[in-house]
Tab-separated table of C-alpha atoms in Angstrom:
chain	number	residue	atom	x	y	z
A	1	UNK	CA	-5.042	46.179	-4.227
A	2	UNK	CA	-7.083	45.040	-7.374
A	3	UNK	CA	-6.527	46.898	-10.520
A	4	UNK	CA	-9.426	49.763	-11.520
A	5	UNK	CA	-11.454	49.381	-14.421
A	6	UNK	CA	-9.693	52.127	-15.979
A	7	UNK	CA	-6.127	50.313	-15.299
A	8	UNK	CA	-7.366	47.274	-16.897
A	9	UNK	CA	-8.458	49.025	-19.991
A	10	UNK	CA	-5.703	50.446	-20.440
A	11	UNK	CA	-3.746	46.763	-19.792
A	12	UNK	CA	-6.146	45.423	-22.627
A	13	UNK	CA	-4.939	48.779	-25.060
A	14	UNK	CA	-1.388	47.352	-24.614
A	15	UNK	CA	-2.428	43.664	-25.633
A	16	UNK	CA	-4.637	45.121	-28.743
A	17	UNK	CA	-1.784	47.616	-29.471
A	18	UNK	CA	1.314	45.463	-29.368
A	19	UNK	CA	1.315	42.597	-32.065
A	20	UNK	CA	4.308	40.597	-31.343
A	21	UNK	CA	3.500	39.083	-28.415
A	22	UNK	CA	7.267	37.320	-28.232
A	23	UNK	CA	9.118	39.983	-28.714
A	24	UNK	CA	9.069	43.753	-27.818
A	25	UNK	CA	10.197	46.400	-30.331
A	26	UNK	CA	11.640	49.869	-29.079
A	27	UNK	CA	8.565	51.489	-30.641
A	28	UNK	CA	6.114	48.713	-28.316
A	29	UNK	CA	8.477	49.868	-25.190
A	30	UNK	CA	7.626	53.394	-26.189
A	31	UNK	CA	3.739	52.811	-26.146
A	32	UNK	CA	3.819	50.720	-22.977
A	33	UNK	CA	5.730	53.619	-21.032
A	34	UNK	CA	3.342	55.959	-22.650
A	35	UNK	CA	0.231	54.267	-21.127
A	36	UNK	CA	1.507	53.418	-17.872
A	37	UNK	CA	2.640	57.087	-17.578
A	38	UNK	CA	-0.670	57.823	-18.782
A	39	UNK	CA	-2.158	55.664	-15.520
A	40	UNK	CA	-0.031	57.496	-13.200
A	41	UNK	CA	-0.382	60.946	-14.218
A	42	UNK	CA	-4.249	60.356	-13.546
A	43	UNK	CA	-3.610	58.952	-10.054
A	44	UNK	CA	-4.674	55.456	-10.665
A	45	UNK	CA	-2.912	53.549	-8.247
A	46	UNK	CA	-2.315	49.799	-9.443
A	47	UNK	CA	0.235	47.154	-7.397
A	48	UNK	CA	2.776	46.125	-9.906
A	49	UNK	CA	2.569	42.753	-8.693
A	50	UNK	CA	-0.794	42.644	-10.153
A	51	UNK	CA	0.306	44.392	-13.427
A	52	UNK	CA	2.254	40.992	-13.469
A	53	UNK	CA	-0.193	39.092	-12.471
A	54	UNK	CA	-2.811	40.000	-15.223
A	55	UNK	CA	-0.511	39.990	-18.244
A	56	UNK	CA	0.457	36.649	-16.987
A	57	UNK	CA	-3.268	35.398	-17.161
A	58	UNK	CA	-4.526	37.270	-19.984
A	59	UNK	CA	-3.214	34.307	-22.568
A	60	UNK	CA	-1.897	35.605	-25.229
A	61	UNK	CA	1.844	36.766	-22.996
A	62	UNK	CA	3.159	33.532	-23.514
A	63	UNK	CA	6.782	34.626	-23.422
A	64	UNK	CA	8.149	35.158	-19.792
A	65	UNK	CA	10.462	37.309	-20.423
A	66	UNK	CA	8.649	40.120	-22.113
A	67	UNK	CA	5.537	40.141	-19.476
A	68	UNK	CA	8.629	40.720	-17.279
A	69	UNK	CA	10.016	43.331	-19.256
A	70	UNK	CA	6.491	45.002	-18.960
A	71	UNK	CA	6.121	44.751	-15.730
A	72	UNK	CA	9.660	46.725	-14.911
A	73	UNK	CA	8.565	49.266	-17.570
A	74	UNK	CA	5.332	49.734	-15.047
A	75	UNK	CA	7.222	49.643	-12.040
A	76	UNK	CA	10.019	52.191	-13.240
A	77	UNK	CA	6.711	54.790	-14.415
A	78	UNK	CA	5.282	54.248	-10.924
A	79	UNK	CA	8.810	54.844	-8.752
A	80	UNK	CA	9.726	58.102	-11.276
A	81	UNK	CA	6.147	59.558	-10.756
A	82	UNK	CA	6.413	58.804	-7.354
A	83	UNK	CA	9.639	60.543	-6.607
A	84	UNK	CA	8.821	63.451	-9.026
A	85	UNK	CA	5.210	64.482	-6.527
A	86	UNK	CA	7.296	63.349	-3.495
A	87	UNK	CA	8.278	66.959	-2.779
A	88	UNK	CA	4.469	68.680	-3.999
A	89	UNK	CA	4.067	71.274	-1.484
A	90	UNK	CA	0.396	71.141	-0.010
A	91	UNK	CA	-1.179	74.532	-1.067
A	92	UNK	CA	-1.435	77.349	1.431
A	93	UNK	CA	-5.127	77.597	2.013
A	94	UNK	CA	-6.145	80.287	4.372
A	95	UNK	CA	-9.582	79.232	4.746
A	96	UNK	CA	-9.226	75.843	6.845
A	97	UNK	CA	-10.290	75.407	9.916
A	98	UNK	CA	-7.624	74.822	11.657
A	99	UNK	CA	-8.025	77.753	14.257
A	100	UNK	CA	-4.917	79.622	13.075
C-alpha cells in the first residue's frame, strides 16, 4: 500500500524536525511517537515496510540503525492503536435496513 500524501508529510516533519540524523535523542523519540500517533489516530493507514522504505531513500538517514529504530517506533504506534479499537463496539443504529 503506498503511503498518503498526508503520511508523507508528516515523514518529511520528522526529517525537518529531527537534526541529528546519526543519532536519536529521547526528546527526537518523543516527537517521532507523537507524529506517528498523530497518523494513526486520524486513520491513515501506512505499511511499515514502506515507513522503512522511504526514510531509507529520503538521503539524509544515512545511519541504519536509527531509520530502524524509527521504523519500530511506527510499527509499535500502529500495533497499540490497533489493539486499543480492536474491541470498538459498532454503534446500535436503529435505522438500518436490515429488516429487523
Amino acid at each position: 500500500m503506498p503511503l498518503l500524501n498526508s503520511t508523507i508529510e508528516r515523514l518529511n516533519e520528522i526529517t525537518t524536525t529531527i537534526e541529528n540524523k546519526n543519532k536519536l535523542s529521547v526528546d527526537d523519540e518523543s516527537i517521532i511517537k507523537e507524529i506517528f500517533n498523530d497518523i494513526n489516530k486520524k486513520g491513515e493507514p501506512y505499511d511499515v515496510d514502506e515507513i522503512e522504505s522511504w526514510f531509507e531513500n529520503e538521503g539524509s538517514w544515512n545511519n541504519k540503525d536509527v531509520r530502524m529504530r524509527i521504523t519500530n517506533i511506527s510499527h509499535y504506534a500502529q500495533t497499540k492503536h490497533e489493539q486499543a479499537n480492536k474491541f470498538r463496539m459498532a454503534p446500535n443504529d436503529d435505522s438500518c435496513s436490515c429488516g429487523s
